[in-house]
Short mmCIF file of C-alpha atoms in Angstrom, two decimals:
data_model
loop_
_atom_site.label_atom_id
_atom_site.label_comp_id
_atom_site.label_asym_id
_atom_site.label_seq_id
_atom_site.Cartn_x
_atom_site.Cartn_y
_atom_site.Cartn_z
CA MET A 27 12.66 -13.42 -6.01
CA ASN A 28 15.13 -14.09 -8.83
CA LEU A 29 17.30 -17.08 -8.08
CA LEU A 30 19.09 -16.70 -11.40
CA ARG A 31 21.15 -14.07 -9.63
CA LEU A 32 22.70 -16.86 -7.58
CA GLY A 33 24.72 -17.77 -10.65
CA LEU A 34 26.74 -14.59 -10.16
CA LEU A 35 28.37 -16.13 -7.13
CA ALA A 36 29.73 -19.23 -8.86
CA PRO A 37 33.28 -17.82 -9.28
CA LEU A 38 33.35 -16.96 -5.56
CA TRP A 39 32.36 -20.46 -4.54
CA LEU A 40 34.82 -22.13 -6.93
CA LEU A 41 37.84 -20.31 -5.56
CA SER A 42 38.51 -23.26 -3.27
CA SER A 43 38.39 -26.62 -5.05
CA ALA A 44 38.26 -28.31 -1.65
CA GLN A 45 34.81 -26.86 -1.13
CA THR A 46 33.27 -27.87 -4.48
CA ALA A 47 31.08 -30.89 -5.13
CA PRO A 48 29.10 -32.29 -8.04
CA ASP A 49 26.13 -30.17 -9.04
CA PRO A 50 23.17 -31.03 -6.83
CA GLN A 51 20.28 -32.84 -8.50
CA VAL A 52 17.65 -31.93 -5.89
CA ILE A 53 17.60 -28.84 -3.65
CA GLY A 54 15.19 -27.91 -0.89
CA PHE A 55 14.06 -24.37 -1.65
CA PRO A 56 12.46 -21.89 0.81
CA SER A 57 8.67 -21.91 0.70
CA ALA A 58 8.55 -18.24 -0.33
CA VAL A 59 10.76 -18.94 -3.33
CA VAL A 60 8.68 -21.95 -4.33
CA GLU A 61 5.44 -19.98 -4.12
CA ALA A 62 6.98 -17.23 -6.27
CA HIS A 63 7.70 -19.91 -8.91
CA ARG A 64 4.17 -21.38 -8.87
CA LEU A 65 2.37 -20.73 -12.15
CA SER A 66 -0.95 -22.52 -11.80
CA GLY A 67 -3.12 -24.61 -9.52
CA SER A 68 -5.05 -23.82 -6.35
CA THR A 69 -3.83 -24.07 -2.78
CA THR A 70 -7.40 -24.27 -1.47
CA VAL A 71 -9.62 -27.34 -1.41
CA ILE A 72 -13.32 -27.22 -0.55
CA VAL A 73 -14.19 -30.03 1.86
CA PRO A 74 -17.51 -31.07 3.43
CA PRO A 75 -18.31 -29.81 6.94
CA SER A 76 -17.80 -33.35 8.27
CA ARG A 77 -14.05 -32.80 7.87
CA HIS A 78 -11.71 -30.41 9.63
CA ALA A 79 -10.97 -27.01 8.18
CA GLY A 80 -7.31 -26.06 8.37
CA GLN A 81 -3.99 -26.52 6.61
CA VAL A 82 -2.45 -29.74 5.34
CA GLU A 83 1.33 -29.63 5.16
CA LEU A 84 2.85 -31.31 2.13
CA GLN A 85 6.33 -32.28 0.99
CA VAL A 86 6.36 -31.62 -2.75
CA MET A 87 8.96 -32.73 -5.29
CA ILE A 88 9.10 -30.63 -8.45
CA ASP A 89 11.10 -31.90 -11.42
CA ALA A 90 13.51 -29.83 -13.50
CA ALA A 91 10.73 -28.98 -15.96
CA GLY A 92 8.54 -27.48 -13.22
CA LYS A 93 6.06 -30.35 -12.89
CA VAL A 94 5.12 -32.03 -9.62
CA SER A 95 6.64 -35.50 -9.57
CA ASP A 96 5.80 -36.57 -6.02
CA VAL A 97 3.68 -35.36 -3.09
CA ARG A 98 3.54 -36.63 0.46
CA ALA A 99 1.59 -35.41 3.47
CA ASP A 100 3.53 -34.46 6.59
CA LYS A 101 1.42 -36.07 9.31
CA SER A 102 3.67 -34.66 12.04
CA ALA A 103 2.43 -31.15 11.20
CA GLY A 104 -1.17 -31.88 12.20
CA ASP A 105 -3.92 -34.30 11.29
CA PHE A 106 -6.72 -32.91 9.15
CA GLY A 107 -8.07 -36.26 8.12
CA ASP A 108 -7.68 -37.65 4.63
CA PRO A 109 -4.78 -35.87 2.87
CA ALA A 110 -5.84 -37.25 -0.52
CA PRO A 111 -7.71 -34.07 -1.63
CA ALA A 112 -4.68 -31.92 -0.77
CA ILE A 113 -2.34 -34.29 -2.60
CA ALA A 114 -4.63 -34.31 -5.64
CA ALA A 115 -4.66 -30.51 -5.69
CA ALA A 116 -0.87 -30.33 -5.42
CA ARG A 117 -0.43 -32.67 -8.37
CA GLN A 118 -2.14 -30.02 -10.54
CA TRP A 119 0.40 -27.34 -9.70
CA THR A 120 2.92 -26.16 -12.28
CA PHE A 121 6.03 -24.10 -11.62
CA ARG A 122 8.55 -22.00 -13.41
CA PRO A 123 11.61 -24.29 -13.61
CA PHE A 124 14.14 -23.93 -10.82
CA GLU A 125 17.81 -23.27 -11.50
CA TYR A 126 20.96 -23.30 -9.45
CA ARG A 127 24.21 -21.86 -10.75
CA GLY A 128 22.53 -21.56 -14.14
CA ARG A 129 21.55 -25.23 -14.37
CA PRO A 130 18.08 -26.78 -13.99
CA VAL A 131 17.46 -28.67 -10.75
CA ALA A 132 14.61 -30.51 -9.11
CA ALA A 133 13.13 -28.72 -6.11
CA LEU A 134 11.91 -30.10 -2.80
CA ALA A 135 9.43 -27.83 -1.03
CA THR A 136 7.21 -27.64 2.00
CA MET A 137 3.84 -26.22 0.97
CA TRP A 138 0.38 -25.98 2.46
CA VAL A 139 -3.12 -26.64 1.19
CA ASP A 140 -6.07 -24.99 2.93
CA TYR A 141 -9.09 -27.15 3.63
CA ARG A 142 -12.14 -24.91 3.66
CA PHE A 143 -15.85 -25.50 3.75
CA GLY A 144 -18.02 -24.39 0.87
CA PRO A 145 -19.90 -21.07 1.29
CA ALA A 146 -23.21 -21.49 3.10
CA TRP A 147 -26.36 -19.39 3.39
CA ALA A 148 -29.23 -20.05 5.79
CA ASP A 149 -31.70 -19.22 3.02
CA PRO A 150 -30.10 -18.24 -0.28
CA GLN A 151 -33.55 -17.34 -1.67
CA ALA A 152 -34.38 -14.89 1.13
CA ALA A 153 -35.84 -11.65 -0.20
CA PHE A 154 -33.94 -8.41 0.17
CA PRO A 155 -36.12 -5.76 1.85
CA ALA A 156 -37.38 -2.58 0.27
CA ILE A 157 -35.25 0.36 1.34
CA ASP A 158 -36.71 2.96 3.69
CA TYR A 159 -34.05 5.66 3.77
CA ASP A 160 -35.55 7.26 6.86
CA THR A 161 -34.78 4.16 8.95
CA LEU A 162 -31.83 2.76 6.98
CA ARG A 163 -28.71 1.98 8.99
CA ILE A 164 -25.64 0.03 7.87
CA GLU A 165 -23.10 -0.72 10.60
CA LEU A 166 -19.75 -2.48 10.99
CA SER A 167 -18.10 -3.25 14.32
CA ARG A 168 -14.61 -4.64 14.80
CA SER A 169 -13.54 -5.99 18.20
CA ALA A 170 -10.31 -6.49 20.11
CA CYS A 171 -7.97 -9.43 19.61
CA PHE A 172 -4.73 -10.73 21.12
CA GLY A 173 -2.77 -8.08 19.27
CA PRO A 174 -3.07 -4.54 17.86
CA CYS A 175 -6.48 -4.95 16.19
CA PRO A 176 -8.45 -1.73 15.68
CA VAL A 177 -11.56 -1.55 17.89
CA TYR A 178 -14.32 0.65 16.48
CA THR A 179 -17.83 0.90 15.07
CA VAL A 180 -18.77 2.82 11.94
CA SER A 181 -22.34 3.30 10.75
CA ILE A 182 -24.03 4.91 7.77
CA ALA A 183 -27.54 6.33 7.98
CA GLY A 184 -30.07 6.71 5.16
CA ASP A 185 -29.28 10.40 4.73
CA GLY A 186 -25.58 9.60 4.19
CA THR A 187 -24.42 10.56 7.68
CA VAL A 188 -21.39 8.54 8.77
CA THR A 189 -20.78 8.07 12.49
CA TYR A 190 -17.47 6.67 13.70
CA ARG A 191 -16.86 5.67 17.29
CA ASP A 192 -13.76 4.11 18.75
CA ASP A 193 -14.93 1.62 21.36
CA SER A 194 -12.30 2.40 23.97
CA ASP A 195 -14.90 2.63 26.72
CA GLU A 196 -16.30 -0.85 26.09
CA GLU A 197 -15.73 -3.47 28.75
CA GLY A 198 -14.59 -7.08 28.34
CA ALA A 199 -11.67 -8.37 26.32
CA GLY A 200 -10.97 -4.88 24.98
CA VAL A 201 -9.73 -3.75 28.39
CA VAL A 202 -6.73 -6.12 28.37
CA HIS A 203 -6.22 -5.44 24.67
CA ARG A 204 -5.89 -1.70 25.28
CA ILE A 205 -3.41 -2.12 28.13
CA PHE A 206 -0.93 -3.67 25.75
CA ASN A 207 -1.99 -2.38 22.34
CA ARG A 208 -3.72 0.96 22.96
CA ASN A 209 -6.97 0.78 21.01
CA GLY A 210 -5.57 0.00 17.58
CA THR A 211 -7.07 3.23 16.20
CA LEU A 212 -5.54 6.64 15.60
CA VAL A 213 -8.44 8.94 16.50
CA SER A 214 -10.43 8.52 19.70
CA GLY A 215 -13.97 9.63 20.42
CA THR A 216 -16.96 10.00 18.09
CA HIS A 217 -16.77 11.70 14.70
CA HIS A 218 -19.06 12.34 11.76
CA ALA A 219 -18.83 12.65 7.99
CA LYS A 220 -21.16 12.58 5.01
CA ILE A 221 -21.38 10.47 1.85
CA ASP A 222 -23.63 11.11 -1.17
CA ARG A 223 -26.66 9.10 -2.23
CA ALA A 224 -24.84 7.47 -5.16
CA ALA A 225 -22.18 6.02 -2.85
CA LEU A 226 -24.83 4.80 -0.43
CA ASP A 227 -26.90 3.18 -3.16
CA GLY A 228 -23.82 1.47 -4.53
CA LEU A 229 -23.17 -0.01 -1.08
CA ILE A 230 -26.79 -1.16 -0.76
CA GLU A 231 -26.48 -2.99 -4.09
CA LYS A 232 -23.41 -4.84 -2.80
CA PHE A 233 -25.47 -6.10 0.16
CA ARG A 234 -28.27 -7.11 -2.21
CA ALA A 235 -25.88 -8.99 -4.53
CA ALA A 236 -24.37 -10.82 -1.54
CA ARG A 237 -27.85 -12.11 -0.56
CA PHE A 238 -27.14 -10.62 2.85
CA PHE A 239 -30.54 -11.39 4.39
CA GLY A 240 -30.12 -15.04 3.46
CA LEU A 241 -26.76 -15.50 5.23
CA LYS A 242 -26.30 -17.42 8.45
CA LYS A 243 -26.27 -15.19 11.51
CA GLU A 244 -22.89 -16.45 12.69
CA TYR A 245 -19.77 -17.90 11.11
CA GLN A 246 -17.36 -18.94 13.84
CA ALA A 247 -14.05 -20.78 13.49
CA PRO A 248 -12.85 -23.03 16.37
CA ILE A 249 -9.85 -20.87 17.31
CA THR A 250 -9.09 -18.14 19.87
CA ASP A 251 -7.49 -14.70 20.16
CA SER A 252 -8.88 -13.28 16.90
CA PRO A 253 -11.15 -10.23 16.39
CA THR A 254 -14.89 -10.47 15.88
CA TYR A 255 -16.55 -8.50 13.09
CA ALA A 256 -20.29 -7.76 13.03
CA LEU A 257 -22.21 -6.43 10.03
CA ARG A 258 -25.72 -5.02 10.53
CA PHE A 259 -28.27 -3.87 7.95
CA SER A 260 -31.56 -2.38 9.13
CA THR A 261 -34.37 -0.78 7.18
CA GLY A 262 -38.01 -0.40 8.18
CA ALA A 263 -39.00 -3.32 10.38
CA GLN A 264 -36.36 -5.67 8.97
CA SER A 265 -32.88 -6.11 10.38
CA MET A 266 -30.07 -8.59 9.87
CA GLU A 267 -26.75 -9.05 11.68
CA VAL A 268 -23.94 -11.37 10.57
CA VAL A 269 -21.13 -12.16 13.01
CA ASP A 270 -17.78 -13.10 11.49
CA TYR A 271 -15.21 -14.77 13.73
CA VAL A 272 -12.51 -15.88 11.25
CA GLY A 273 -15.48 -17.01 9.18
CA ARG A 274 -13.41 -17.60 6.04
CA MET A 275 -11.86 -20.55 7.87
CA VAL A 276 -15.25 -22.23 7.95
CA ASP A 277 -18.22 -21.77 5.59
CA MET A 278 -18.60 -18.00 5.37
CA PRO A 279 -18.96 -16.72 1.79
CA GLU A 280 -16.17 -14.44 0.57
CA ALA A 281 -18.80 -11.78 -0.02
CA VAL A 282 -19.03 -11.10 3.72
CA THR A 283 -15.39 -10.03 3.92
CA ALA A 284 -15.89 -7.97 0.77
CA LEU A 285 -18.87 -6.22 2.39
CA GLU A 286 -16.88 -5.44 5.54
CA GLU A 287 -14.15 -3.88 3.45
CA GLU A 288 -16.69 -1.97 1.35
CA VAL A 289 -18.35 -0.45 4.42
CA ASP A 290 -14.92 0.75 5.54
CA ARG A 291 -14.13 2.14 2.09
CA VAL A 292 -17.43 3.93 1.52
CA SER A 293 -17.57 5.36 5.04
CA GLY A 294 -13.95 6.52 4.87
CA SER A 295 -13.21 4.93 8.25
CA ALA A 296 -9.48 4.85 7.45
CA ARG A 297 -9.26 8.58 8.25
CA TRP A 298 -9.96 7.75 11.90
CA VAL A 299 -8.58 4.22 12.15
CA LYS A 300 -5.21 4.49 10.38
CA GLY A 301 -5.01 8.09 9.26
CA ASP A 302 -4.76 9.44 5.72
CA GLU A 303 -4.68 12.73 3.84
CA THR A 304 -8.27 13.51 4.91
CA THR A 305 -7.70 13.04 8.66
CA LEU A 306 -6.13 16.34 9.59
CA PRO A 307 -8.45 18.54 7.49
CA ALA A 308 -11.45 16.81 9.09
CA LEU A 309 -10.08 17.31 12.61
CA LEU A 310 -9.12 20.92 11.93
CA ALA A 311 -12.68 21.51 10.73
CA GLU A 312 -13.86 20.11 14.07
CA GLY A 313 -11.71 22.67 15.87
CA LEU A 314 -8.42 20.90 16.52
CA ASP A 315 -5.69 23.43 17.36
CA PRO A 316 -2.30 22.35 15.88
CA HIS A 317 -0.58 24.02 18.84
CA SER A 318 -2.59 22.16 21.47
CA LEU A 319 -1.70 19.21 23.64
CA ALA A 320 -4.45 17.28 21.82
CA ALA A 321 -2.55 17.76 18.56
CA ALA A 322 0.65 16.50 20.20
CA ASP A 323 -1.21 13.44 21.51
CA LEU A 324 -2.57 12.82 18.02
CA ALA A 325 0.91 12.96 16.49
CA LEU A 326 2.29 10.63 19.14
CA GLY A 327 -0.53 8.17 18.46
CA VAL A 328 0.35 7.72 14.80
CA HIS A 329 1.69 4.27 13.96
CA GLY A 330 2.31 3.17 10.42
CA PRO A 331 2.69 5.15 7.19
CA GLY A 332 -1.06 5.84 6.95
CA GLY A 333 -0.63 8.60 9.50
CA ASP A 334 2.32 10.30 7.83
CA ALA A 335 0.06 12.95 6.30
CA VAL A 336 -1.27 13.75 9.77
CA VAL A 337 2.15 14.34 11.34
CA LEU A 338 3.58 16.14 8.32
CA GLY A 339 0.50 18.36 8.22
CA LEU A 340 0.86 19.22 11.91
CA LEU A 341 4.53 20.01 11.39
CA ALA A 342 3.64 22.34 8.53
CA ALA A 343 0.97 23.96 10.72
CA GLY A 344 3.59 24.86 13.33
CA MET A 345 3.01 22.21 16.00
CA PRO A 346 5.50 23.13 18.77
CA LEU A 347 8.15 20.39 18.87
CA ASP A 348 9.84 21.63 22.02
CA ARG A 349 6.74 20.89 24.13
CA MET A 350 7.61 18.43 26.89
CA VAL A 351 5.65 15.20 26.52
CA ARG A 352 5.89 11.62 27.63
CA GLY A 353 5.70 9.17 24.73
CA ALA A 354 4.54 5.56 24.96
CA GLN A 355 8.12 4.26 25.27
CA ALA A 356 9.77 7.26 26.93
CA PRO A 357 10.73 6.66 30.59
CA LYS A 358 10.46 10.38 31.32
CA ALA A 359 9.22 13.57 29.71
CA GLU A 360 11.14 14.76 26.66
CA PRO A 361 10.61 17.23 23.82
CA LEU A 362 7.89 16.23 21.39
CA GLY A 363 10.36 16.37 18.48
CA LEU A 364 12.57 13.70 20.07
CA SER A 365 9.65 11.44 20.87
CA LEU A 366 8.21 11.75 17.37
CA LEU A 367 11.58 11.00 15.78
CA ALA A 368 12.12 7.90 17.91
CA THR A 369 8.64 6.63 17.05
CA ALA A 370 9.08 7.31 13.33
CA LEU A 371 12.34 5.34 13.30
CA GLN A 372 10.83 2.44 15.25
CA ASP A 373 7.77 2.32 12.98
CA ALA A 374 9.80 2.56 9.74
CA ARG A 375 8.15 5.81 8.61
CA PRO A 376 10.91 7.46 6.57
CA LYS A 377 8.98 10.58 5.49
CA VAL A 378 8.38 11.67 9.06
CA ALA A 379 11.86 10.64 10.20
CA LEU A 380 13.53 12.66 7.45
CA ALA A 381 11.32 15.69 8.14
CA LEU A 382 12.39 15.68 11.79
CA ILE A 383 16.05 15.02 11.00
CA GLU A 384 15.97 18.00 8.62
CA ARG A 385 14.61 20.10 11.49
CA GLY A 386 17.67 19.15 13.56
CA TRP A 387 16.05 16.78 16.05
CA LEU A 388 18.53 13.95 15.54
CA THR A 389 21.42 16.18 16.63
CA LYS A 390 19.40 17.15 19.71
CA MET A 391 19.01 13.50 20.69
CA PRO A 392 21.51 12.15 23.24
CA VAL A 393 24.31 10.29 21.46
CA PRO A 394 23.69 6.90 23.17
CA GLN A 395 20.00 7.07 22.23
CA ARG A 396 20.61 7.89 18.57
CA MET A 397 23.25 5.14 18.32
CA ALA A 398 20.92 2.56 19.87
CA LEU A 399 18.02 3.65 17.63
CA PHE A 400 20.16 3.31 14.51
CA ALA A 401 21.03 -0.26 15.46
CA GLN A 402 17.55 -1.23 16.67
CA THR A 403 15.82 0.10 13.54
CA ALA A 404 18.51 -0.58 10.89
CA GLY A 405 18.69 3.14 10.24
CA GLY A 406 14.92 3.52 10.12
CA CYS A 407 14.69 0.56 7.67
CA ASP A 408 15.29 3.02 4.85
CA PRO A 409 18.47 3.84 2.88
CA ALA A 410 17.78 7.60 2.81
CA VAL A 411 17.15 7.73 6.56
CA ALA A 412 20.26 5.64 7.25
CA ARG A 413 22.36 8.00 5.13
CA ALA A 414 20.92 11.03 6.93
CA MET A 415 21.68 9.51 10.33
CA VAL A 416 25.26 8.64 9.42
CA ALA A 417 25.72 12.12 7.93
CA ALA A 418 24.62 13.48 11.31
CA GLY A 419 27.40 11.55 13.03
CA VAL A 420 25.86 8.16 13.85
CA ASP A 421 28.29 5.23 13.75
CA PRO A 422 27.04 2.71 11.13
CA ASN A 423 28.39 -0.05 13.38
CA ALA A 424 26.46 1.10 16.45
CA ARG A 425 25.06 -1.77 18.48
CA ILE A 426 21.93 -2.62 20.41
CA PRO A 427 22.97 -2.27 24.08
CA ALA A 428 24.16 -5.62 25.41
CA THR A 429 21.92 -5.27 28.45
CA GLU A 430 18.71 -4.95 26.42
CA ASP A 431 16.27 -7.76 25.76
CA PHE A 432 15.32 -7.08 22.15
CA GLY A 433 13.03 -9.92 21.17
CA PHE A 434 14.56 -12.16 18.51
CA LEU A 435 17.74 -10.08 18.37
CA ASP A 436 20.63 -10.45 20.78
CA GLY A 437 22.29 -7.61 22.61
CA GLY A 438 25.25 -6.40 20.60
CA SER A 439 23.39 -6.72 17.29
CA THR A 440 24.11 -4.12 14.64
CA ALA A 441 21.87 -2.50 12.03
CA LEU A 442 22.81 -5.27 9.60
CA HIS A 443 21.54 -7.94 12.01
CA VAL A 444 18.25 -6.06 12.23
CA ALA A 445 18.01 -5.45 8.48
CA ARG A 446 18.33 -9.12 7.60
CA THR A 447 15.63 -10.51 9.88
CA ARG A 448 11.87 -10.36 9.43
CA TYR A 449 11.36 -10.38 13.19
CA SER A 450 12.46 -6.78 13.61
CA ALA A 451 11.50 -3.18 13.04
CA CYS A 452 11.92 -3.91 9.32
CA ARG A 453 9.35 -6.74 9.28
CA GLU A 454 7.21 -4.98 6.65
CA LEU A 455 10.12 -4.52 4.25
CA GLU A 456 9.68 -6.81 1.26
CA ASP A 457 13.09 -6.39 -0.41
CA ARG A 458 15.89 -5.97 2.11
CA GLY A 459 18.68 -5.91 -0.47
CA PRO A 460 18.73 -2.12 -1.05
CA LEU A 461 18.83 -1.41 2.69
CA VAL A 462 21.61 -3.95 3.31
CA ARG A 463 23.66 -2.59 0.42
CA ALA A 464 23.14 0.98 1.64
CA LEU A 465 24.25 0.10 5.18
CA ILE A 466 27.37 -1.66 3.92
CA ALA A 467 28.16 1.29 1.64
CA LEU A 468 27.91 3.53 4.71
CA GLY A 469 30.53 1.43 6.47
CA ALA A 470 28.47 -1.20 8.31
CA ASP A 471 30.62 -4.30 8.83
CA PRO A 472 29.02 -7.48 7.39
CA ASN A 473 31.28 -9.51 9.69
CA ALA A 474 30.41 -7.83 13.00
CA ALA A 475 29.32 -10.43 15.56
CA ASP A 476 26.50 -9.98 18.07
CA GLY A 477 26.51 -11.05 21.71
CA GLU A 478 26.16 -14.70 20.68
CA GLY A 479 29.08 -14.46 18.28
CA GLU A 480 26.82 -14.57 15.21
CA THR A 481 27.40 -12.36 12.19
CA PRO A 482 24.47 -11.14 10.07
CA ILE A 483 24.59 -14.17 7.73
CA TYR A 484 23.49 -16.46 10.56
CA GLY A 485 19.78 -17.14 10.28
CA ILE A 486 19.20 -15.66 6.81
CA GLU A 487 16.36 -17.46 5.01
CA ASP A 488 16.34 -15.37 1.81
CA PRO A 489 18.85 -16.71 -0.76
CA ASP A 490 19.04 -13.42 -2.66
CA LEU A 491 19.85 -11.58 0.56
CA LEU A 492 22.50 -14.13 1.44
CA ALA A 493 23.99 -13.66 -2.03
CA THR A 494 24.08 -9.91 -1.38
CA PHE A 495 25.99 -10.40 1.87
CA LEU A 496 28.46 -12.85 0.32
CA ALA A 497 29.09 -10.53 -2.62
CA SER A 498 29.68 -7.69 -0.11
CA GLY A 499 32.47 -9.50 1.73
CA ALA A 500 30.65 -11.46 4.42
CA ARG A 501 32.97 -14.20 5.64
CA THR A 502 31.77 -17.76 6.08
CA ASP A 503 34.79 -19.02 8.06
CA VAL A 504 33.38 -17.63 11.30
CA LYS A 505 32.14 -19.38 14.44
CA ASP A 506 29.57 -18.46 17.06
CA GLN A 507 30.00 -18.90 20.82
CA ASN A 508 29.10 -22.58 20.46
CA GLY A 509 31.80 -23.11 17.87
CA ASN A 510 29.35 -23.50 14.98
CA GLY A 511 29.66 -21.91 11.58
CA PRO A 512 26.80 -20.16 9.75
CA ALA A 513 25.71 -23.41 8.04
CA PHE A 514 24.15 -24.24 11.41
CA GLY A 515 22.12 -21.02 11.31
CA SER A 516 19.47 -22.25 8.88
CA TRP A 517 17.67 -25.52 8.22
CA THR A 518 16.74 -24.44 4.69
CA ASP A 519 18.57 -26.73 2.27
CA LEU A 520 19.46 -24.06 -0.30
CA ILE A 521 20.80 -21.66 2.33
CA ALA A 522 22.96 -24.31 3.99
CA LEU A 523 24.29 -25.41 0.60
CA MET A 524 25.20 -21.86 -0.39
CA LEU A 525 27.06 -21.37 2.88
CA LEU A 526 28.92 -24.68 2.64
CA GLU A 527 29.98 -23.95 -0.92
CA ALA A 528 31.15 -20.52 0.19
CA GLY A 529 33.41 -22.05 2.83
CA ALA A 530 31.34 -22.46 6.00
CA ASP A 531 32.67 -25.12 8.35
CA PRO A 532 30.36 -28.17 8.48
CA ARG A 533 31.82 -29.38 11.76
CA GLY A 534 30.07 -28.72 15.04
CA LYS A 535 26.93 -29.66 16.91
CA GLU A 536 23.57 -28.01 17.57
CA ASP A 537 21.69 -29.49 20.53
CA GLY A 538 23.99 -32.48 20.35
CA LYS A 539 23.34 -33.12 16.65
CA THR A 540 25.92 -32.92 13.86
CA LEU A 541 25.13 -31.24 10.56
CA PRO A 542 24.70 -34.60 8.74
CA MET A 543 22.21 -35.66 11.42
CA ILE A 544 20.33 -32.39 11.08
CA ALA A 545 20.35 -32.56 7.27
CA LYS A 546 18.80 -36.03 7.43
CA GLU A 547 16.23 -35.03 10.04
CA LYS A 548 15.23 -31.86 8.18
CA ASN A 549 15.20 -33.55 4.77
CA MET A 550 17.92 -31.42 3.18
CA PRO A 551 18.98 -33.42 0.10
CA ALA A 552 21.53 -31.01 -1.40
CA THR A 553 23.21 -30.46 1.96
CA ARG A 554 23.40 -34.21 2.53
CA ALA A 555 24.89 -34.71 -0.93
CA TRP A 556 27.52 -32.03 -0.31
CA LEU A 557 28.46 -33.52 3.04
CA GLU A 558 28.73 -37.04 1.61
CA ALA A 559 30.84 -35.79 -1.31
CA HIS A 560 33.25 -34.33 1.23
CA GLY A 561 33.33 -37.45 3.38
CA ILE A 562 31.46 -35.85 6.27
CA ARG A 563 29.07 -38.36 7.84
#
């Protein structure tokens, strides 16, 4: 994130002398911006098991040269015992100097230090067994969680045979998990593959180097709702299983996580779990018919870009798109092409969306549905998809239906509201600037208000994105249904300052509190300085 770009807006802010104030000496910057400026120092502290593992929240002052000048623990954020180790670690941090309007400033930041236990083995000198390839079996199981965690087991035998099984028939917590999250995997059932001896031996050496047979049998963190991972290594009469339940939060060595990932990589489990370029060839070799209902179900089950190769391959193989199906979110049966297009837009998979739009499926979609999808997904979270949808007749100012409950977004929101928030279909998008600029270029109104009267600049936490909106004509002299301007839409000091300097009205109340009261409560020094300079107390 390049805050130097903020200097480009100085002429815009200085148009009204009534809104200017002396240059701020200290500004509270968003945590993401501060982390991007951090040059050195660790955010992890190893503590003895007698202490709590967890995060210590710190208020950190960074001087204009990028050195930490003061650190204080925020006790209200949780008590993890003595904050002194976290404070000592923070004092070692160095940062790239912060600037505002081209001038150096001190930065105030909220940052976190992880307290973790040191890695522990039950017997670090335990011998690694001799390998009997006839009985060798390496296995990884991943369980359900309170979310879309993949549930499967993959094993590798001594002859290189890989066996993958999705555990959709298992009882217990996975039952509830599947009701709301399917099974978290793309391909159901049991499948096989083969790896060569060199790959297998390389994996065995990773287990040996990790001193696997000397690990503790269980590493369990004191939390809930997370997945359980189990690694098993058996050869001859010797067998070892290590259970990992958020083990990195306690005393589990990093090597265990590395082994879990290596078993996945060597076995090629991604072809069944997420989908990749090897998935469809493997399934076709097993007898999958691209024209079958099973192929349609497979295409409908793809979520995330990993499965793009699967869907695109099925399209190229002639999968019939006019087959009537009922997708996961479709209230009634509809053509497969429509269901696939809706899913691709909702999952931000532009390659599949564009392929289906090129085949004419957007124009076959009912107008209200395509308008709502454009708004709900910010044009598929992709400039090229947004342009294709508008070229096909979609209104760039289409809105989410006012009657819909759409999570963090209000009814009446437009694609720009969706594009600017991380709690949306575009949550995986790192840089939202290109999408926002593309939508505005297509005619999306940066001043359109949602059902609460808020325009897209309300609630922005990314200063570069706010700068993009302001440079594109977003007005700051607007009010929501409560009579508050956009300065009340964020408790990040830098964001509020930018909005105030751009003309946002500081008058109003949020939950009975004025902006000066909020700025004091939230420790927003630059905002407080601006308000005091303008006689607003």
